[in-house]
GROMACS .gro file of C-alpha atoms in nm:
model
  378
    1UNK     CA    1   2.784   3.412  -1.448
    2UNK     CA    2   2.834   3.030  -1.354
    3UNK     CA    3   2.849   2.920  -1.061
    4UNK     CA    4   3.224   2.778  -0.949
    5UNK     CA    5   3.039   2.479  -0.896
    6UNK     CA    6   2.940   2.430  -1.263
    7UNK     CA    7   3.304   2.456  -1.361
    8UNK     CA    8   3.564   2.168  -1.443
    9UNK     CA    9   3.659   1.968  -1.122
   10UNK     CA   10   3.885   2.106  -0.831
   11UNK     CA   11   4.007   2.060  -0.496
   12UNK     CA   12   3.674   2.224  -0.358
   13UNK     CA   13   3.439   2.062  -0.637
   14UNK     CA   14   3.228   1.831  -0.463
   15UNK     CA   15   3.193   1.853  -0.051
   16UNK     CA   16   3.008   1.494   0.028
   17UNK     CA   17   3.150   1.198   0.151
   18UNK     CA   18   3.368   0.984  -0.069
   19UNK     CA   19   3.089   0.734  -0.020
   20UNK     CA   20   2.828   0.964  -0.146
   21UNK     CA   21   3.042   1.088  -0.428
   22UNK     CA   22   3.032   0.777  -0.644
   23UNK     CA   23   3.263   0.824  -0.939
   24UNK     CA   24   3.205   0.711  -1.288
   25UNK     CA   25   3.334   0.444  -1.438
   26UNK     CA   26   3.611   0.499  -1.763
   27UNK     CA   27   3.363   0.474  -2.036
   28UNK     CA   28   3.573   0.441  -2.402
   29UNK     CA   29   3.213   0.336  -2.571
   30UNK     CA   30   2.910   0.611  -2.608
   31UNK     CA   31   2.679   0.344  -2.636
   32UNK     CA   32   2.737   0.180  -2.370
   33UNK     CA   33   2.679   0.527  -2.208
   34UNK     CA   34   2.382   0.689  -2.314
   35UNK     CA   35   2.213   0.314  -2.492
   36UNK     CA   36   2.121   0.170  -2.152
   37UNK     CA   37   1.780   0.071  -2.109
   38UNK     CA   38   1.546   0.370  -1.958
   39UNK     CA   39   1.352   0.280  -1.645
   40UNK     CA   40   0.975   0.402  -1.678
   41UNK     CA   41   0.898   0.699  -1.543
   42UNK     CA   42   0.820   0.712  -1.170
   43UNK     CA   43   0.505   0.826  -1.271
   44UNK     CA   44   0.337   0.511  -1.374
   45UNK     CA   45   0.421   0.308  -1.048
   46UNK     CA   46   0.167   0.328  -0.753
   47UNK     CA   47   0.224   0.563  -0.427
   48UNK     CA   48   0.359   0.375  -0.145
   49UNK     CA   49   0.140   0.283   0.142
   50UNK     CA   50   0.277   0.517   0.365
   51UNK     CA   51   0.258   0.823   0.147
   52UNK     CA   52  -0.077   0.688   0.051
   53UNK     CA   53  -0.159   0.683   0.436
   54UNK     CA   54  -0.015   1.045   0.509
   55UNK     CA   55  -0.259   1.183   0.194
   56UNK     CA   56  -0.570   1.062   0.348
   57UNK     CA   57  -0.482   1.145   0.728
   58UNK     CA   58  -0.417   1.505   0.553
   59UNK     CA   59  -0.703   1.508   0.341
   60UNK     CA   60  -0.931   1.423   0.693
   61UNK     CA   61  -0.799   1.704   0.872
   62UNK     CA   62  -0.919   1.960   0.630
   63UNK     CA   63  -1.230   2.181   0.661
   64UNK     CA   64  -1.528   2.162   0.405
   65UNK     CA   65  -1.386   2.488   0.255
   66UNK     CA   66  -1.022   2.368   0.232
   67UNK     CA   67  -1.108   2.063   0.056
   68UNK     CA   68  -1.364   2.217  -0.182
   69UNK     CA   69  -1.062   2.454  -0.253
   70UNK     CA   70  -0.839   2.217  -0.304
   71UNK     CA   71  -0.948   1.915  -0.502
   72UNK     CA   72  -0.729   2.013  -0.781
   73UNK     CA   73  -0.399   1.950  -0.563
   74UNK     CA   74  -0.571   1.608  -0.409
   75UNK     CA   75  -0.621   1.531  -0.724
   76UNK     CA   76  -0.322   1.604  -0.932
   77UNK     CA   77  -0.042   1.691  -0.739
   78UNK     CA   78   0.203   1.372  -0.673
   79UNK     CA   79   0.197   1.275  -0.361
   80UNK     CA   80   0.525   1.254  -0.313
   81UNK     CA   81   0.473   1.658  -0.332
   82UNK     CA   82   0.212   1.679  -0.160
   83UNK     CA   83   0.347   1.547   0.158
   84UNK     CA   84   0.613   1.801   0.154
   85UNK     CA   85   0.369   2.123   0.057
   86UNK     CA   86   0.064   1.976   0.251
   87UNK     CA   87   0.147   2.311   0.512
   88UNK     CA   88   0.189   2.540   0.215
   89UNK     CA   89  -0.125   2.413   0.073
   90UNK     CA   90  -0.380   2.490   0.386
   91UNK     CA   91  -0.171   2.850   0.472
   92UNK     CA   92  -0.398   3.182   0.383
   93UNK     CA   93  -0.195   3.292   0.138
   94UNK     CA   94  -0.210   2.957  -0.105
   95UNK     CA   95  -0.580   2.936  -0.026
   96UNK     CA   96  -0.671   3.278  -0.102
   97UNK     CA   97  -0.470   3.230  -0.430
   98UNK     CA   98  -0.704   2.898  -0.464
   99UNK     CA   99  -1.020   3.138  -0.405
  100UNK     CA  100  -0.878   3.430  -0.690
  101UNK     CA  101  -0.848   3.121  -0.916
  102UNK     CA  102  -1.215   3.030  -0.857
  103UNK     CA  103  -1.284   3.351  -0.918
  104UNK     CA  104  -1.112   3.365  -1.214
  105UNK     CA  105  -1.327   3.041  -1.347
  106UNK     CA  106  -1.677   3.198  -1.227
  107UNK     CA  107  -1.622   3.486  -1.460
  108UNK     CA  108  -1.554   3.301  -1.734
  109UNK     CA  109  -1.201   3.411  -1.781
  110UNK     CA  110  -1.018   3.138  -1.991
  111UNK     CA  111  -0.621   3.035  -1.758
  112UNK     CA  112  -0.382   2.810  -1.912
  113UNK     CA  113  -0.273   2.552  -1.884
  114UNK     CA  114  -0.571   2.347  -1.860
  115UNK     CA  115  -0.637   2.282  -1.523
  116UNK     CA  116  -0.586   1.916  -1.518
  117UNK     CA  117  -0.201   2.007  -1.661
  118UNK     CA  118  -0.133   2.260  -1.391
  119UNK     CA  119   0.049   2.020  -1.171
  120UNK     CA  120   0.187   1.795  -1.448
  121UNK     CA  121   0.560   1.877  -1.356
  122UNK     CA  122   0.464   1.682  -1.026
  123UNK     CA  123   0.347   1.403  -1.207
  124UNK     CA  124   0.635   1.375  -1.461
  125UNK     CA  125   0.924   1.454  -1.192
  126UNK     CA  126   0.854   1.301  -0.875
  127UNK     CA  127   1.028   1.502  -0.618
  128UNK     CA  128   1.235   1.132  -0.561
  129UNK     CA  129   1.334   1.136  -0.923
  130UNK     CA  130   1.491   1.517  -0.910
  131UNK     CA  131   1.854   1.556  -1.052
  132UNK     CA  132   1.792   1.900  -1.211
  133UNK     CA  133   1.571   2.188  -1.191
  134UNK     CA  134   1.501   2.441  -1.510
  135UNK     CA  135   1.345   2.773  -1.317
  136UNK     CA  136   1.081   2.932  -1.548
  137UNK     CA  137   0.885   3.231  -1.494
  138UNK     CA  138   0.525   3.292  -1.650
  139UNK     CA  139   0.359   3.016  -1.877
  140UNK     CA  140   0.295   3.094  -2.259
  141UNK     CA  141  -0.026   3.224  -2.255
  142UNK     CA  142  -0.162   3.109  -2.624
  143UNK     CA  143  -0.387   2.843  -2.728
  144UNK     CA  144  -0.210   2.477  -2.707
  145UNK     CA  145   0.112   2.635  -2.575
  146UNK     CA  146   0.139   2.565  -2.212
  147UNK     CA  147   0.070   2.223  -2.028
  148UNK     CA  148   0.259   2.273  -1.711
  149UNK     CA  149   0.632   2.227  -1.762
  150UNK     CA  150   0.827   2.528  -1.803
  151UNK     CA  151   0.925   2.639  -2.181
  152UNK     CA  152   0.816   2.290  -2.298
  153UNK     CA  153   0.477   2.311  -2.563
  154UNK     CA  154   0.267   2.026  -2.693
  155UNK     CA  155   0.232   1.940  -3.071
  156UNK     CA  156   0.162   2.064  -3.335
  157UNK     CA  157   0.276   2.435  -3.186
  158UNK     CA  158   0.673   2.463  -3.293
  159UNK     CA  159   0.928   2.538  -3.002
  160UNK     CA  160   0.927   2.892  -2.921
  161UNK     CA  161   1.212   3.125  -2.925
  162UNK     CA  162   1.315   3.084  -2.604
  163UNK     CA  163   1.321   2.655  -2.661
  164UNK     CA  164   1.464   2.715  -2.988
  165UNK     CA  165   1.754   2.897  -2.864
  166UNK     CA  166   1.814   2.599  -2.594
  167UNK     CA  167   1.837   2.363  -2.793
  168UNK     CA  168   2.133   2.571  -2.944
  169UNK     CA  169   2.287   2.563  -2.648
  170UNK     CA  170   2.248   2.235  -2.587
  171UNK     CA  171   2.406   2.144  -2.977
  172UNK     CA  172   2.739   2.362  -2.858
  173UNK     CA  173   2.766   2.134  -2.587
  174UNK     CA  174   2.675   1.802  -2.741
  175UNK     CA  175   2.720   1.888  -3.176
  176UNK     CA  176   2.512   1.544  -3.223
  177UNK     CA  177   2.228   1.721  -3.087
  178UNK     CA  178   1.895   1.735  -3.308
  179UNK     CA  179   1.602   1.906  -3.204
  180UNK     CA  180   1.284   1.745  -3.275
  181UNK     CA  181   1.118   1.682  -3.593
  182UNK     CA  182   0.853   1.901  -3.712
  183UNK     CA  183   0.940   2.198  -3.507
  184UNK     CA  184   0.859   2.021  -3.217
  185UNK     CA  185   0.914   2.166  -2.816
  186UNK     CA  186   0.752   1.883  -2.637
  187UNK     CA  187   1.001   1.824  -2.357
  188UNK     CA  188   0.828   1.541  -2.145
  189UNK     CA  189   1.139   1.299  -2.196
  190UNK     CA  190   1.325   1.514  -2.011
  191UNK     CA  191   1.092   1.556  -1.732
  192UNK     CA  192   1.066   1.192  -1.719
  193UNK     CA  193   1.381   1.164  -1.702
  194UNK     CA  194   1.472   1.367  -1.375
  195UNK     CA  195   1.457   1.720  -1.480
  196UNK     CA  196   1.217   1.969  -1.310
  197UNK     CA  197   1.078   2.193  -1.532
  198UNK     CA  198   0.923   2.451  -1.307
  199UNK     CA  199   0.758   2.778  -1.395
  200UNK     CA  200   0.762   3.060  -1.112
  201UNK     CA  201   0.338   3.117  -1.178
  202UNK     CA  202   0.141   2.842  -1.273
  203UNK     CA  203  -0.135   2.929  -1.453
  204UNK     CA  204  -0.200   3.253  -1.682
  205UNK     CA  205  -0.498   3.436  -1.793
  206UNK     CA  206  -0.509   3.379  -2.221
  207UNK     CA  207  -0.292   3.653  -2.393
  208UNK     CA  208  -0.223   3.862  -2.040
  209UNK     CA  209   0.169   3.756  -1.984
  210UNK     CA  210   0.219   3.794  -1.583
  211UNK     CA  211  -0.169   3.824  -1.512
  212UNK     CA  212  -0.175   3.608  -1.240
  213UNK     CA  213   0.181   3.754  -1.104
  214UNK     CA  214   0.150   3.793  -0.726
  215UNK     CA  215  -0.087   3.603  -0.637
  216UNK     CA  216   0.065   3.324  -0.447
  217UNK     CA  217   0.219   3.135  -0.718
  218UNK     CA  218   0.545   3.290  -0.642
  219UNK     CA  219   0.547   3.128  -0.266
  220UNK     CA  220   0.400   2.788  -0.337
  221UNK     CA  221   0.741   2.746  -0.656
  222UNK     CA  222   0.942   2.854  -0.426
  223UNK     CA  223   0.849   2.574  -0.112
  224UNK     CA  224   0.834   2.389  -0.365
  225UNK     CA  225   1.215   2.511  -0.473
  226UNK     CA  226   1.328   2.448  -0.116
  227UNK     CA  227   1.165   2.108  -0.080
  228UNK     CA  228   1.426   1.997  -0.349
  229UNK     CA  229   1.704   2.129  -0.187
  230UNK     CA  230   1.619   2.015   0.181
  231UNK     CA  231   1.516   1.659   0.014
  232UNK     CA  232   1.706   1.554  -0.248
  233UNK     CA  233   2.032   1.564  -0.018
  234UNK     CA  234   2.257   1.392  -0.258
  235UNK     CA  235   2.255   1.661  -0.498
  236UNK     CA  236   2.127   1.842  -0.715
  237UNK     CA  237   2.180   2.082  -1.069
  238UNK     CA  238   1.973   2.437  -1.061
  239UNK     CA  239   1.968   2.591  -1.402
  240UNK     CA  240   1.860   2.945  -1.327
  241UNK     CA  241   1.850   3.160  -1.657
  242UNK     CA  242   1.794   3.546  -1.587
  243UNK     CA  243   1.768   3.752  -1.260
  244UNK     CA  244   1.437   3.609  -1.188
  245UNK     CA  245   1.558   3.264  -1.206
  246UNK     CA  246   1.877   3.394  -0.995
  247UNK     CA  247   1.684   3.533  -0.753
  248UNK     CA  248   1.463   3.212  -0.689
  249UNK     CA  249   1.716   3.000  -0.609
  250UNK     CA  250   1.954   3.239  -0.398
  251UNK     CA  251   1.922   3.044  -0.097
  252UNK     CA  252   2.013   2.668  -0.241
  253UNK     CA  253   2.303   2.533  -0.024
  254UNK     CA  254   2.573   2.605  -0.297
  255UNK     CA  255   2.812   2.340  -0.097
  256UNK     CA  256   2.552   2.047  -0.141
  257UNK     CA  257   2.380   2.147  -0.463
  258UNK     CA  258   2.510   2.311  -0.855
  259UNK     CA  259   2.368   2.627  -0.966
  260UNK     CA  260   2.438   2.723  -1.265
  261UNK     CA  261   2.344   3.110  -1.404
  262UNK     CA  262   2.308   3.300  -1.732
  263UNK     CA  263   2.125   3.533  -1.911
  264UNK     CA  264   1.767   3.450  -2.005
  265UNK     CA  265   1.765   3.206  -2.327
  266UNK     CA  266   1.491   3.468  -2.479
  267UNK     CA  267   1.623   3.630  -2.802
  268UNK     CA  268   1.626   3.935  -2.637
  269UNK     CA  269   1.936   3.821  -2.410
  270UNK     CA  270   2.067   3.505  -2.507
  271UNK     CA  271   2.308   3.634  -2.752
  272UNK     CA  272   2.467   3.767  -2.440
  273UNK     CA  273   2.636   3.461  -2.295
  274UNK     CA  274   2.334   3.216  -2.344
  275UNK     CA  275   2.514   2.961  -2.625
  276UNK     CA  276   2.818   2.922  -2.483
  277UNK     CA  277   2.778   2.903  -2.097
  278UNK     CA  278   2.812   2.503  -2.128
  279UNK     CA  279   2.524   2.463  -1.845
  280UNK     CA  280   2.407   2.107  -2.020
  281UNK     CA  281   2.734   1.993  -2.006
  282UNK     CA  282   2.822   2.105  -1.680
  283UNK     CA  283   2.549   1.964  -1.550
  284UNK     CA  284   2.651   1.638  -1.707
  285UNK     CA  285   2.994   1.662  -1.555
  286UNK     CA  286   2.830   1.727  -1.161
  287UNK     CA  287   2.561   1.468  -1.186
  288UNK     CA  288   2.827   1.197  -1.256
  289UNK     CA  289   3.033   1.274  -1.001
  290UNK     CA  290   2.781   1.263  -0.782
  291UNK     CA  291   2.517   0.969  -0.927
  292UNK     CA  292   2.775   0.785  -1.148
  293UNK     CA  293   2.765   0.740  -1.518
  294UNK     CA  294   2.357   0.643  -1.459
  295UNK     CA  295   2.330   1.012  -1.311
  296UNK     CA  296   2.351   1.170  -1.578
  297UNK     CA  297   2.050   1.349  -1.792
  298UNK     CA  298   2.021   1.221  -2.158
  299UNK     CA  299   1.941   1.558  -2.329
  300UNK     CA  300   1.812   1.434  -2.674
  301UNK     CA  301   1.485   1.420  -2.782
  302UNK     CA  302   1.451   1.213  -3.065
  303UNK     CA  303   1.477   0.818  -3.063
  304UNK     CA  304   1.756   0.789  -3.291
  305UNK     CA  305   2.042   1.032  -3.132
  306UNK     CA  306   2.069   0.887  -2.782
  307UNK     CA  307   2.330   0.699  -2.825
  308UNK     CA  308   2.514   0.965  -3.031
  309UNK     CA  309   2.605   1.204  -2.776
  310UNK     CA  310   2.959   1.208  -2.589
  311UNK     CA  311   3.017   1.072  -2.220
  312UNK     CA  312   3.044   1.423  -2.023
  313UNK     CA  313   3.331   1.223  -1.826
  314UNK     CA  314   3.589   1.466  -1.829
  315UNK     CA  315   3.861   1.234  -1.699
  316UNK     CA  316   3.853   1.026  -2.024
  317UNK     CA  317   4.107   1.074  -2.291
  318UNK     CA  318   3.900   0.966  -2.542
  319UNK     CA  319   3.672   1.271  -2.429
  320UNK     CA  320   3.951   1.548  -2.413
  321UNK     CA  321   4.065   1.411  -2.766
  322UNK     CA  322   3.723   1.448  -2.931
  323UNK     CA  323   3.632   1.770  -2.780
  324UNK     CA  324   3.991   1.937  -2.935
  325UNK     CA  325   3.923   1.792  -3.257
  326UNK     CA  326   3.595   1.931  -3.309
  327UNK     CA  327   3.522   2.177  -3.568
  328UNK     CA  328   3.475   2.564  -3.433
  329UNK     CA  329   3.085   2.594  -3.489
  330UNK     CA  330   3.019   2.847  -3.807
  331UNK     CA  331   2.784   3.103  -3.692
  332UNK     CA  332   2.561   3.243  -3.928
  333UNK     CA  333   2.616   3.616  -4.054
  334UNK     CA  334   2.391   3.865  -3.854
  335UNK     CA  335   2.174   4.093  -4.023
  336UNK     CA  336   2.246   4.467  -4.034
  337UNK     CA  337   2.076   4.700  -3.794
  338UNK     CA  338   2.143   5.058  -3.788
  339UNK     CA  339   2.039   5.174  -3.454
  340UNK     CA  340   2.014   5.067  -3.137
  341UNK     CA  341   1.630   5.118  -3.119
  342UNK     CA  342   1.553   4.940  -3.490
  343UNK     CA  343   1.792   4.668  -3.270
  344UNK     CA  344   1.609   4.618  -3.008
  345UNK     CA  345   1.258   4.664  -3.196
  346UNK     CA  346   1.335   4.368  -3.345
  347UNK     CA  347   1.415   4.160  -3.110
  348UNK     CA  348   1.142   4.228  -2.948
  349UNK     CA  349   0.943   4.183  -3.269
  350UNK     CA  350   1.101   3.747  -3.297
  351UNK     CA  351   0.935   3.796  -2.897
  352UNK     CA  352   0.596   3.901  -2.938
  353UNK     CA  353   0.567   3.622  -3.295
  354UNK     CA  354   0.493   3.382  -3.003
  355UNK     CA  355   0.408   3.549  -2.675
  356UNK     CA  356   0.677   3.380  -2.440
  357UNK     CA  357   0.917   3.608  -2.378
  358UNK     CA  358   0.715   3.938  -2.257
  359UNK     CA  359   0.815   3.874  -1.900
  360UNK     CA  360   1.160   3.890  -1.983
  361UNK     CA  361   1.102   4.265  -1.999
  362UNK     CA  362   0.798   4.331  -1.705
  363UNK     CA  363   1.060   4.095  -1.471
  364UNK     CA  364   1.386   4.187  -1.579
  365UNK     CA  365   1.463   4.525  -1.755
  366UNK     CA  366   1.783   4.552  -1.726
  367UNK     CA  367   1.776   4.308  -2.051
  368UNK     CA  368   1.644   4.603  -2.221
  369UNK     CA  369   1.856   4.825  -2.096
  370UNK     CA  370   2.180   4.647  -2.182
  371UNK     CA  371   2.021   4.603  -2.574
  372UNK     CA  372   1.951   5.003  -2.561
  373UNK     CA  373   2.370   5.050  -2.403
  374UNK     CA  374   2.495   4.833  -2.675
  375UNK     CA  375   2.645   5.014  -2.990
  376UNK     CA  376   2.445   5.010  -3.372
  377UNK     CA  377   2.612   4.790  -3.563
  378UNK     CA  378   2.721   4.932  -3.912
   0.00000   0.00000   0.00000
C-alpha cells in the first residue's frame, strides 16, 4: 500500500512552512520543464574545508587497527557521509563486519561489487544532493552485475528482471518513457541526479545470494537510512518495494518525509500491484511541492527523451487534459499455466535466468505464499 503521503494533494499533504513549501510555477511547455540545463554531479566538486578538516581530525583519532580496517571508507566513502557515520564506522559491530570482510579476502573468496564500487552510491548521491531513496536488499551476485547502486548493472549485462519491470512502471507513469538501448540497466543518471540507490548489504560472496546477510551491513544502511531523514530536513521521497524495504524505513518521520510502498518489482510479485502504484509519479508530484519545478527527478535515461516526459504538476490543465486523453495501455496476453505450482515454478524460473531476485524469497516468503494461494488459471 501507498503511503497517504504519495497520494494527490490534500488539506494534510505537506506539513512545512509555507516558506519551505515552495510551489511550482504553471508550466504549459515540457521543455521548458524537463530541457533545463543539468548541474554536474556533486561528485566532481571538491569537499569543503570544513568537512575536509572534520575527516582528518577523525582519521587522527583512530587506532592503528581501526585505520588499517578502515581505509576502504577513508578512501571511498564521501565525506559528506562520512561525517555523519564516522560513530557507526569505529562501533564493534561495523568493525567486526570490517574484520569478516578481511577474512573473506584472505581466503580467497571472490565479493562483489569490486571493492573500490562498494561505496559508489556515496560518491554519486552526496547525502546534500538526496531527494529520493530506492531501498534494495542483497546485490546481484554475478560477474559484471553489481557496482554499488541498488538494482542498477553496468554494460554490456542487460537490466535484470527486477530493472526491467521498473522501467514498466515508470512507462505507466510517464508513456514517453524508453528504457535504454541495448538492454541496458546502468542507472548512474539517476544517482547523479539525487536519487539514492541503496542496497540493505553491500557486498556479496559470487553466486551465494544473502551470504554476507547479518553481518553488519544491515546496521551501517540503516544509519545510513536515518542520516537522510534527520539531514535532509526539507524532504524527502522513500521508495520502499517489499516488506524488507517496508521494514527499513518504518521509522522515517512520515509528517516531514514521502514513503511510498509496494510489492517487490521482482517477477515473482510485481504483477501484484507493482505497474500501477504510480510511485515515479508521485514522487514527482511531492518533490515539487516541496523543491519547485527544479525538484523534481528526471526519470529517463536516454539523451533524447528528456524533454519528452509530462510536468508531474498536477494543478495544470494542460496536465489533467493529457493524462484523460491517453490511450489505456494494451497489456500483452499472459501465457497459460495450469497449476499453481507450474505458476510459480516459473516465475521463479525468469528469477534464477539472472540471480537477482533469490532474496525476494529467503527475505520475504509471504511472496511465495500469496503465488501458491492464488487460483490456476485455465
Amino acid at each position: 500500500m501507498t503511503n497517504p503521503a504519495g497520494q494527490k494533494r490534500g488539506a494534510n499533504h505537506l506539513t512545512s512552512s509555507a516558506a519551505d513549501a515552495k510551489k511550482p510555477k504553471s508550466n504549459g511547455s515540457i521543455t521548458s520543464f524537463f530541457g533545463a540545463p543539468k548541474s554536474k554531479p556533486a561528485e566532481s566538486k571538491p569537499p569543503s574545508p570544513a568537512l575536509s578538516s572534520a575527516k582528518q581530525k577523525w582519521i587522527a583519532s583512530l587506532t592503528p587497527e581501526q585505520k588499517e580496517l578502515l581505509q576502504l571508507e577513508i578512501d571511498t566513502l564521501h565525506d559528506s557521509w562520512l561525517v555523519q557515520l564516522k560513530e557507526e564506522l569505529v562501533s564493534p559491530e561495523f568493525l567486526n563486519l570490517k574484520r569478516f570482510l578481511l577474512k573473506e579476502k584472505k581466503s580467497g573468496a571472490q565479493i562483489f561489487p569490486p571493492e573500490n564500487e562498494i561505496y559508489s552510491w556515496s560518491r554519486h548521491t552526496p547525502l546534500h544532493n538526496v531527494k529520493v531513496v530506492v531501498v534494495g536488499q542483497d546485490p546481484y551476485h554475478n560477474h559484471n552485475q553489481a557496482h554499488g547502486l541498488a538494482f542498477s548493472v553496468r554494460p554490456p549485462t542487460p537490466a535484470p528482471p527486477s530493472l526491467v519491470n521498473i522501467y514498466r512502471g515508470i512507462k505507466v507513469d510517464y508513456p514517453s518513457f524508453q528504457p535504454p538501448p541495448n538492454k541496458g540497466g546502468l542507472l548512474t543518471p539517476w544517482a547523479d541526479r539525487g536519487v539514492l540507490m541503496l542496497n540493505t548489504c553491500l557486498t556479496v560472496r559470487a553466486h551465494q545470494a544473502n551470504s554476507h546477510a547479518n553481518k553488519g551491513w544491515e546496521r551501517f544502511t540503516q544509519k545510513a537510512i536515518d542520516a537522510v531523514a534527520r539531514v535532509r530536513t526539507r524532504g524527502v521521497v522513500f521508495l520502499a518495494w517489499g516488506k524488507p524495504a517496508g521494514n527499513r524505513v518504518a521509522g522515517v518521520n512520515r509528517q516531514k518525509h514521502c514513503v511510498l510502498q509496494s510489492v517487490h518489482p521482482s517477477p515473482l510479485s510485481a504483477h501484484r500491484g507493482f505497474f500501477d502504484n504510480g510511485h515515479f509519479k508521485k514522487t514527482n508530484e511531492w518533490l515539487a511541492e516541496r523543491y519547485g519545478a527544479d525538484g523534481v527527478i528526471d526519470w529517463s535515461l536516454t539523451s533524447k527523451e528528456k524533454t519528452d516526459m509530462p510536468s508531474p504538476d498536477i494543478e495544470s490543465p494542460s496536465v489533467l487534459v493529457e493524462e484523460t486523453k491517453r490511450p489505456a495501455e494494451k497489456t500483452e496476453p499472459q501465457p497459460q499455466k495450469t497449476s499453481t505450482v507450474s505458476k510459480a515454478a516459473e516465475l521463479v524460473k525468469v528469477a534464477d535466468e539472472f540471480e537477482d531476485d533469490d532474496d525476494v524469497f529467503q527475505e520475504d516468503p509471504d511472496v511465495l505464499e500469496a503465488l501458491m494461494r492464488e487460483p490456476a488459471l485455465s
